[in-house]
PDB file of C-alpha atoms in Angstrom:
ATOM      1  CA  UNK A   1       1.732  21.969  10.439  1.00  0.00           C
ATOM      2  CA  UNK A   2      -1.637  21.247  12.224  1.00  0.00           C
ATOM      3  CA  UNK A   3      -2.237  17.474  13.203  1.00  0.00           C
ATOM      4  CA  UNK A   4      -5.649  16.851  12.435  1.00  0.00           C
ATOM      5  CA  UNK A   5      -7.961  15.891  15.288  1.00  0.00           C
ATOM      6  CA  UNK A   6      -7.396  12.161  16.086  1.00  0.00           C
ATOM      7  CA  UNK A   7     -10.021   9.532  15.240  1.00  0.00           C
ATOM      8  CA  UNK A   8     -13.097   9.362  18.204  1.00  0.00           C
ATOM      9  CA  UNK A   9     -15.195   6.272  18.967  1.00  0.00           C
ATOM     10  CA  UNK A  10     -17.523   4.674  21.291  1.00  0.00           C
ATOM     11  CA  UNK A  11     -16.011   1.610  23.237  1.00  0.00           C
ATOM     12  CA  UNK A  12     -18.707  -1.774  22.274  1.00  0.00           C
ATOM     13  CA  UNK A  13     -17.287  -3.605  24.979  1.00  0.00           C
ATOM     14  CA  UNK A  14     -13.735  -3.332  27.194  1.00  0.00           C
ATOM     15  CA  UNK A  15     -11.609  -3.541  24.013  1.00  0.00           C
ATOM     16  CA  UNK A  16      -9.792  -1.588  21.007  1.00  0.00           C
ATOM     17  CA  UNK A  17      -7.463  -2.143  18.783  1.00  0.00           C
ATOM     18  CA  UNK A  18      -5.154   0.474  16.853  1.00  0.00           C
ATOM     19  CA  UNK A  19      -3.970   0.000  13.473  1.00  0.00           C
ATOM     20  CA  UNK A  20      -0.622   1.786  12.191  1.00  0.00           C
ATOM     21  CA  UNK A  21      -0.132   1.442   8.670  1.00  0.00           C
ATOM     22  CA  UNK A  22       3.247   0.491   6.675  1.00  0.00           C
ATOM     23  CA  UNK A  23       4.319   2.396   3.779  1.00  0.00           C
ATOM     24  CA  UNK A  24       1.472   3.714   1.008  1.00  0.00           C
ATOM     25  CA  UNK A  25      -0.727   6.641   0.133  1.00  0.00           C
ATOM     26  CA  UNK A  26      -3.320   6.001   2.848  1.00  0.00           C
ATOM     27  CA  UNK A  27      -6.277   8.554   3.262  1.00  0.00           C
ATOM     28  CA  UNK A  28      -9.408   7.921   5.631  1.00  0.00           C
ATOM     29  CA  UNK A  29     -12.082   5.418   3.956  1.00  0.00           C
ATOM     30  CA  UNK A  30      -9.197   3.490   2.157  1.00  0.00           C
ATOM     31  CA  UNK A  31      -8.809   0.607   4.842  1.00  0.00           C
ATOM     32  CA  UNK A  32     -12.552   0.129   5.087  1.00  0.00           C
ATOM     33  CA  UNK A  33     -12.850  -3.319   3.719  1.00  0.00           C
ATOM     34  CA  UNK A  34      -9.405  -3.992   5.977  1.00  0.00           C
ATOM     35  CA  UNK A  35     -11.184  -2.644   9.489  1.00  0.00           C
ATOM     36  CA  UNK A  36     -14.418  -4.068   9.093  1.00  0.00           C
ATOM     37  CA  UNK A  37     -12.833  -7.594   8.011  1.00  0.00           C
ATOM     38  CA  UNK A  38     -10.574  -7.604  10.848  1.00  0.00           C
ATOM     39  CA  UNK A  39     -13.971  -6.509  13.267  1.00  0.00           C
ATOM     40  CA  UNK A  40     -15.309  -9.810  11.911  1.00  0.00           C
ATOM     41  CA  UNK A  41     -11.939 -11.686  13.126  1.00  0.00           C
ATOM     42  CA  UNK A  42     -11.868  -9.686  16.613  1.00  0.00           C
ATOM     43  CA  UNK A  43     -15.347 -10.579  17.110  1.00  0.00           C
ATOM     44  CA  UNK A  44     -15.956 -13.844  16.071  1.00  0.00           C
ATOM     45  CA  UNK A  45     -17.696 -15.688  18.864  1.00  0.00           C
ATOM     46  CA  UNK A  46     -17.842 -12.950  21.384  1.00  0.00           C
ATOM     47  CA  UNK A  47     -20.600 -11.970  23.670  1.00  0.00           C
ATOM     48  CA  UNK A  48     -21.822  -9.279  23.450  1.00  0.00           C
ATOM     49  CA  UNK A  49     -21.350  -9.653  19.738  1.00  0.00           C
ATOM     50  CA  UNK A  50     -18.919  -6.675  19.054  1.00  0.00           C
ATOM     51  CA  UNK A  51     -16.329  -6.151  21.691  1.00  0.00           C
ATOM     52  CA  UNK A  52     -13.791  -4.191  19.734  1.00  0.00           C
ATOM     53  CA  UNK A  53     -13.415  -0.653  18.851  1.00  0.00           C
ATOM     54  CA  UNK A  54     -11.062  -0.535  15.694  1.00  0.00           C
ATOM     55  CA  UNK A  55      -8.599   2.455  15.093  1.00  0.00           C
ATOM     56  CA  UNK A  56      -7.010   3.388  12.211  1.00  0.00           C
ATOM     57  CA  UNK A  57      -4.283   5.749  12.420  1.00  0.00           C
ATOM     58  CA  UNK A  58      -3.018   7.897   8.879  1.00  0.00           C
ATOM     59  CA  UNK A  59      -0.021   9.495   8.905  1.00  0.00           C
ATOM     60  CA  UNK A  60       1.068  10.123   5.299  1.00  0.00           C
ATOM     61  CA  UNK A  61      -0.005  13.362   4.935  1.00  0.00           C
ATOM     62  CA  UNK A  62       2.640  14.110   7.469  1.00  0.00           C
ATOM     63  CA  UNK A  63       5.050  12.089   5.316  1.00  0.00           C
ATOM     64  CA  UNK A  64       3.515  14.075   2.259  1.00  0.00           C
ATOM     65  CA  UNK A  65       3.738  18.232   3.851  1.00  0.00           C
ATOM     66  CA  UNK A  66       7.367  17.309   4.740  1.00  0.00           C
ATOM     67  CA  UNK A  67       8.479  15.927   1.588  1.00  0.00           C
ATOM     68  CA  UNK A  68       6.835  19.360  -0.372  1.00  0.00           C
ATOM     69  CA  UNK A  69       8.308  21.314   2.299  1.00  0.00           C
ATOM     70  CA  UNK A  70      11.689  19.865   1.666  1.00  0.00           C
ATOM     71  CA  UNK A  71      11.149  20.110  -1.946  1.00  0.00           C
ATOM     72  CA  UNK A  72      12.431  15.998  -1.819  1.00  0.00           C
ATOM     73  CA  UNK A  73      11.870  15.273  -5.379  1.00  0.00           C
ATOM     74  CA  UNK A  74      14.455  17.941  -6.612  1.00  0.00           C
ATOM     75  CA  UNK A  75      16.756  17.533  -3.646  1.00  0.00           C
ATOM     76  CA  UNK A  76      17.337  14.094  -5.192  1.00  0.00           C
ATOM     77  CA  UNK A  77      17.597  15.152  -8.627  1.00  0.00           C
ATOM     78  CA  UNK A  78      21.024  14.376  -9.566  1.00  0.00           C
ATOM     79  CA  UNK A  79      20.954  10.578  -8.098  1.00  0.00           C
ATOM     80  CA  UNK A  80      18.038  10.017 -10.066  1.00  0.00           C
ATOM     81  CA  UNK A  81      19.328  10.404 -12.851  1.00  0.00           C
ATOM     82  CA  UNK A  82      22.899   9.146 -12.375  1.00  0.00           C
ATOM     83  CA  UNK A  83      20.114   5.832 -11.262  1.00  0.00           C
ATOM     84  CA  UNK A  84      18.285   6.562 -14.136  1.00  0.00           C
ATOM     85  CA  UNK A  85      21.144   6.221 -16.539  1.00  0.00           C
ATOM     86  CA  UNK A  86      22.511   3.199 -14.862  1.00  0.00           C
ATOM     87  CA  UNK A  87      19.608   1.155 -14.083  1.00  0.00           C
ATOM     88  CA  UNK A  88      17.085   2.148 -16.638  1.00  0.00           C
ATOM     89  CA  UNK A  89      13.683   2.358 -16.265  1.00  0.00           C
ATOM     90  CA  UNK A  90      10.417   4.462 -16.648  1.00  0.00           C
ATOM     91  CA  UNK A  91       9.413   6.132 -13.947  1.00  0.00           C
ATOM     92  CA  UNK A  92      12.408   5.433 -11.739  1.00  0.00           C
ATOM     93  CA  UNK A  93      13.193   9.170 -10.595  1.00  0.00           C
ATOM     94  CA  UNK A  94       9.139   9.559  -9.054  1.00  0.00           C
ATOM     95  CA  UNK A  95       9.304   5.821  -7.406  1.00  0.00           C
ATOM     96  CA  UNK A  96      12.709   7.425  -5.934  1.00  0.00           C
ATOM     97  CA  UNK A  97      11.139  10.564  -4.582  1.00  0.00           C
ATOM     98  CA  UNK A  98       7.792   8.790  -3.238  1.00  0.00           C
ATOM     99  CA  UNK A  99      10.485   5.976  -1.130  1.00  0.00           C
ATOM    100  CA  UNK A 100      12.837   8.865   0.508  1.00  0.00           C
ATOM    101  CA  UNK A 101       9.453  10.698   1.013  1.00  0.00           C
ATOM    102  CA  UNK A 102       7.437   7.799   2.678  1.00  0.00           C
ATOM    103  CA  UNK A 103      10.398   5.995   4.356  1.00  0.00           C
ATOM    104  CA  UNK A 104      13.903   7.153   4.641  1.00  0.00           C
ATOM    105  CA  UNK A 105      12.398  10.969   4.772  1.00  0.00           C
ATOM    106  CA  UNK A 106      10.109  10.335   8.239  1.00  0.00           C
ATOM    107  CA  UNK A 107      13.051   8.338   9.949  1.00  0.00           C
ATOM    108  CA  UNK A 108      15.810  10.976   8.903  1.00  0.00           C
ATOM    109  CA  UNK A 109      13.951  14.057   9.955  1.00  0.00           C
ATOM    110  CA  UNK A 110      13.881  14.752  13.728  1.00  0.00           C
ATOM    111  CA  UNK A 111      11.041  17.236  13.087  1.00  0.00           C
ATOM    112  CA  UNK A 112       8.876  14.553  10.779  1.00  0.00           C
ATOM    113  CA  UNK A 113       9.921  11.817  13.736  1.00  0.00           C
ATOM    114  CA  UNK A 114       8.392  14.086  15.872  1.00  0.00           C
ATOM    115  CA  UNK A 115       5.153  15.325  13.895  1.00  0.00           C
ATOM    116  CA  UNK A 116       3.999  11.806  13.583  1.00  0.00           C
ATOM    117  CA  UNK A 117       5.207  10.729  17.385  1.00  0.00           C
ATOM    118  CA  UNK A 118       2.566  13.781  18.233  1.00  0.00           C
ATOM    119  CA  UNK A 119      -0.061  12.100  16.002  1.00  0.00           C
ATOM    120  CA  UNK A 120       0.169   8.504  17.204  1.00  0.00           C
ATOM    121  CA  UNK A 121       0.382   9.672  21.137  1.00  0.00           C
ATOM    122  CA  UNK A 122      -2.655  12.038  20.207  1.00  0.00           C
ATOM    123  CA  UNK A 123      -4.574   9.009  18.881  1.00  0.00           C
ATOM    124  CA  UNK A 124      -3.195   7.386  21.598  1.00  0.00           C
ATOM    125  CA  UNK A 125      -4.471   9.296  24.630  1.00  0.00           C
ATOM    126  CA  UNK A 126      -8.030   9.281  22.556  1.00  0.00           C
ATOM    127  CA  UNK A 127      -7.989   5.738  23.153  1.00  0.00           C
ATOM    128  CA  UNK A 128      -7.855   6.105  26.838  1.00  0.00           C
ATOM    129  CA  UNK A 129     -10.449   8.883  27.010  1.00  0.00           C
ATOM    130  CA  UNK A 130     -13.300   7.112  24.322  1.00  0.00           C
ATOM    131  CA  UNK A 131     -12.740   4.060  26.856  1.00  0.00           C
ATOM    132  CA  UNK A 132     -13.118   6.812  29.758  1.00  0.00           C
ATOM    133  CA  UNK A 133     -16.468   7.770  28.321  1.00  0.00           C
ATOM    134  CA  UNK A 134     -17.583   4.719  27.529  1.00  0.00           C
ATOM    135  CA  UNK A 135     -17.459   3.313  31.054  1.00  0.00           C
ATOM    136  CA  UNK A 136     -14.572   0.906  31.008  1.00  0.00           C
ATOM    137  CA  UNK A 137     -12.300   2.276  34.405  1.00  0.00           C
ATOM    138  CA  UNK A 138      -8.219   1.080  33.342  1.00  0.00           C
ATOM    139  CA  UNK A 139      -8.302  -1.722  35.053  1.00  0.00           C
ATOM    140  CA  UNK A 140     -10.485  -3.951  32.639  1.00  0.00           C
ATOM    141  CA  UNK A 141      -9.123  -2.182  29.458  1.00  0.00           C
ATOM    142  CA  UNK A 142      -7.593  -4.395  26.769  1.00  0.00           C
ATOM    143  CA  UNK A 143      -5.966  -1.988  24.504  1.00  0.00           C
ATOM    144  CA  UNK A 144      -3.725  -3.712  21.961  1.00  0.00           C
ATOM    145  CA  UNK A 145      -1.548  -1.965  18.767  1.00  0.00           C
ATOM    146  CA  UNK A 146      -1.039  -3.671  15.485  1.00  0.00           C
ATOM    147  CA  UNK A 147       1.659  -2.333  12.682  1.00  0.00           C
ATOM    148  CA  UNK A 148       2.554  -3.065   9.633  1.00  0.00           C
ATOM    149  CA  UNK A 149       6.419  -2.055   8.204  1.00  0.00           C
ATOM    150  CA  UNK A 150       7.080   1.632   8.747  1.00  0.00           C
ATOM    151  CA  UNK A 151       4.245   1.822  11.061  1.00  0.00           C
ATOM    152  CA  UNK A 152       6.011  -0.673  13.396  1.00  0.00           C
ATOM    153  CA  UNK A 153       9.024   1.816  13.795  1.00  0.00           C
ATOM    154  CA  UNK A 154       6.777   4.910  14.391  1.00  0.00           C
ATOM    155  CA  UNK A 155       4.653   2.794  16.999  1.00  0.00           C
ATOM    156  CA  UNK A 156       7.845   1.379  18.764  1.00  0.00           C
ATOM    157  CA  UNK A 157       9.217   4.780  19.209  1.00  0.00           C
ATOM    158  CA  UNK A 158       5.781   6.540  20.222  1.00  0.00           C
ATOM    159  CA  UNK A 159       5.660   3.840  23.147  1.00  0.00           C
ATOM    160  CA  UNK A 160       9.230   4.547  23.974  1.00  0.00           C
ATOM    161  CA  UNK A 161       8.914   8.048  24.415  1.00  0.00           C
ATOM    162  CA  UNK A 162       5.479   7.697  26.411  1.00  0.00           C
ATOM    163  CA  UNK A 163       7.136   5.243  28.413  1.00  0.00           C
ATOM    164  CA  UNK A 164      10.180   7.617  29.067  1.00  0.00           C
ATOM    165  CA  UNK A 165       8.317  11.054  29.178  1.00  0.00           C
ATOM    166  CA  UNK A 166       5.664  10.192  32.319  1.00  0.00           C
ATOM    167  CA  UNK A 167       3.910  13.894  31.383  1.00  0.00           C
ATOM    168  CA  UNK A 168       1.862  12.186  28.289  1.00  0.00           C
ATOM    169  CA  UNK A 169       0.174  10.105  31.093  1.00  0.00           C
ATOM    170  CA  UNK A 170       0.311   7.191  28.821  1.00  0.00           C
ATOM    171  CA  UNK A 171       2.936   5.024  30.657  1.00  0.00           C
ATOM    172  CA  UNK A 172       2.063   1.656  32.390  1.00  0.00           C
ATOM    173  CA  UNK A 173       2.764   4.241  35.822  1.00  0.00           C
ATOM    174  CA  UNK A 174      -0.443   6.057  34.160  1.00  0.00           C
ATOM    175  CA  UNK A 175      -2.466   2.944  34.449  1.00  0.00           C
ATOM    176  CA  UNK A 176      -2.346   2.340  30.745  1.00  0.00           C
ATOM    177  CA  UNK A 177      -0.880  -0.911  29.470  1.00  0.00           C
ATOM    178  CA  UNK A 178      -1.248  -2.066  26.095  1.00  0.00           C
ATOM    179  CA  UNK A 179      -2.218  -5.996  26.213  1.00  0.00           C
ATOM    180  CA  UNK A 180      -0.191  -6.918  23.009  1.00  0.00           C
ATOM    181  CA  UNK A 181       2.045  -4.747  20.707  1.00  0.00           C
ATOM    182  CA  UNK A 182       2.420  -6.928  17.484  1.00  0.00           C
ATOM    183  CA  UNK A 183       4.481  -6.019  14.919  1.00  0.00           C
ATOM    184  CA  UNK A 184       4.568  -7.129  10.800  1.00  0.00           C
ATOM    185  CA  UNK A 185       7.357  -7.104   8.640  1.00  0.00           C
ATOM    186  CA  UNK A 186       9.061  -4.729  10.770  1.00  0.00           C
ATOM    187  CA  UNK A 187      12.357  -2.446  10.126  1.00  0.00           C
ATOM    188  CA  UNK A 188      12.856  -1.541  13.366  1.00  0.00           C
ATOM    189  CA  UNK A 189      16.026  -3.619  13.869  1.00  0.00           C
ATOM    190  CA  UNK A 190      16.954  -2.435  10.374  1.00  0.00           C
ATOM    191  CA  UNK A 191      16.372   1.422  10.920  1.00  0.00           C
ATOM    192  CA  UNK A 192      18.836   1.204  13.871  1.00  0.00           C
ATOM    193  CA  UNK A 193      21.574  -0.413  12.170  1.00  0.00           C
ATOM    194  CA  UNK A 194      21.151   2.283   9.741  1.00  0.00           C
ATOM    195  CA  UNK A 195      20.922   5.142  11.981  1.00  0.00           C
ATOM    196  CA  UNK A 196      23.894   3.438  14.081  1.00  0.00           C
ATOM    197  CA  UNK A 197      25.439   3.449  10.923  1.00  0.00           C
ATOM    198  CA  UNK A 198      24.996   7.259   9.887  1.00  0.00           C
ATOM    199  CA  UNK A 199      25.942   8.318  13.153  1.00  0.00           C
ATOM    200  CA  UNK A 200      29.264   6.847  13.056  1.00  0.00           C
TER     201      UNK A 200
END
């Protein structure tokens, strides 16, 4: 599957900031409100008046061409509706399919793990070169990730793996250091009991 190109932009001042999603049928335009409220925050008081460049990184259509490429929905057939029978409830077998699609699906599947790895150290190494062409030299960048749920276990392995595989060039041996990595309502702790778990 093709990753699409990742998202370009000019640096205002020496900063950016990367948003990574959570769980949810995200498409480009639907975090608008979100990304220019939290320019508002970012910015508040700062001179020059915008320092920020705001990222926004989607990733379900990955989640989307693997679960129609797995044919999800009918793989789970039967425990729908042995959970349909039991617990009732309209609806139940789709909100079953779109949760193994949008989070047990991505975290299962080495080769969805690694489609949207690719995306977020595409987006990644972007970063680096729109603050390249914008003027600011690694030392003054102040690059900083924030994810929500899901997103939070996608971003902590992407950094992981750039921090382990020095040929992305996006280690802190590469000059790039992110100045904070905050994390909301993560399940990163929880996806590796769970993976400990299925291992054993």
């Amino acid at each position: 599957m093709p990753i699409p190109e990742p998202q370009s932009l000019k640096w205002p001042g020496d900063r950016a900031v990367l948003l990574v999603h959570g769980v949810g049928d995200a498409k480009p335009g639907d975090y608008d409100a979100l990304v220019e409220r939290v320019q508002e925050i970012l910015n508040k008081g700062a001179k020059p008046r915008k320092q920020y460049a705001v990222y926004m990184l989607y990733y379900d259509y990955i989640n989307d061409w693997f679960a129609q490429k797995n044919r999800l929905a009918e793989s789970v057939g039967q425990l729908v509706q042995v959970l349909h029978k039991e617990a009732g409830g309209q609806g139940l077998g789709a909100t079953i399919a779109d949760f193994l699609g949008d989070v047990i699906w991505p975290v299962l599947s080495l080769d969805a793990r690694d489609a949207l790895r690719t995306a977020l150290l595409r987006q990644m190494r972007q970063m680096t070169l729109d603050a390249t062409a914008s003027g600011v030299l690694p030392p003054l960048r102040k690059m900083s990730v924030i994810a929500h749920s899901l997103g939070c276990f996608h971003t902590f392995e992407t950094l992981h793996y750039a921090r382990n595989n020095p040929s992305e060039q996006l280690g802190p041996n590469q000059g790039v250091v992110f100045q904070n990595v905050i994390f909301m309502a993560s399940p990163v702790q929880l996806i590796g009991t769970v993976a400990g778990k299925i291992r054993d």
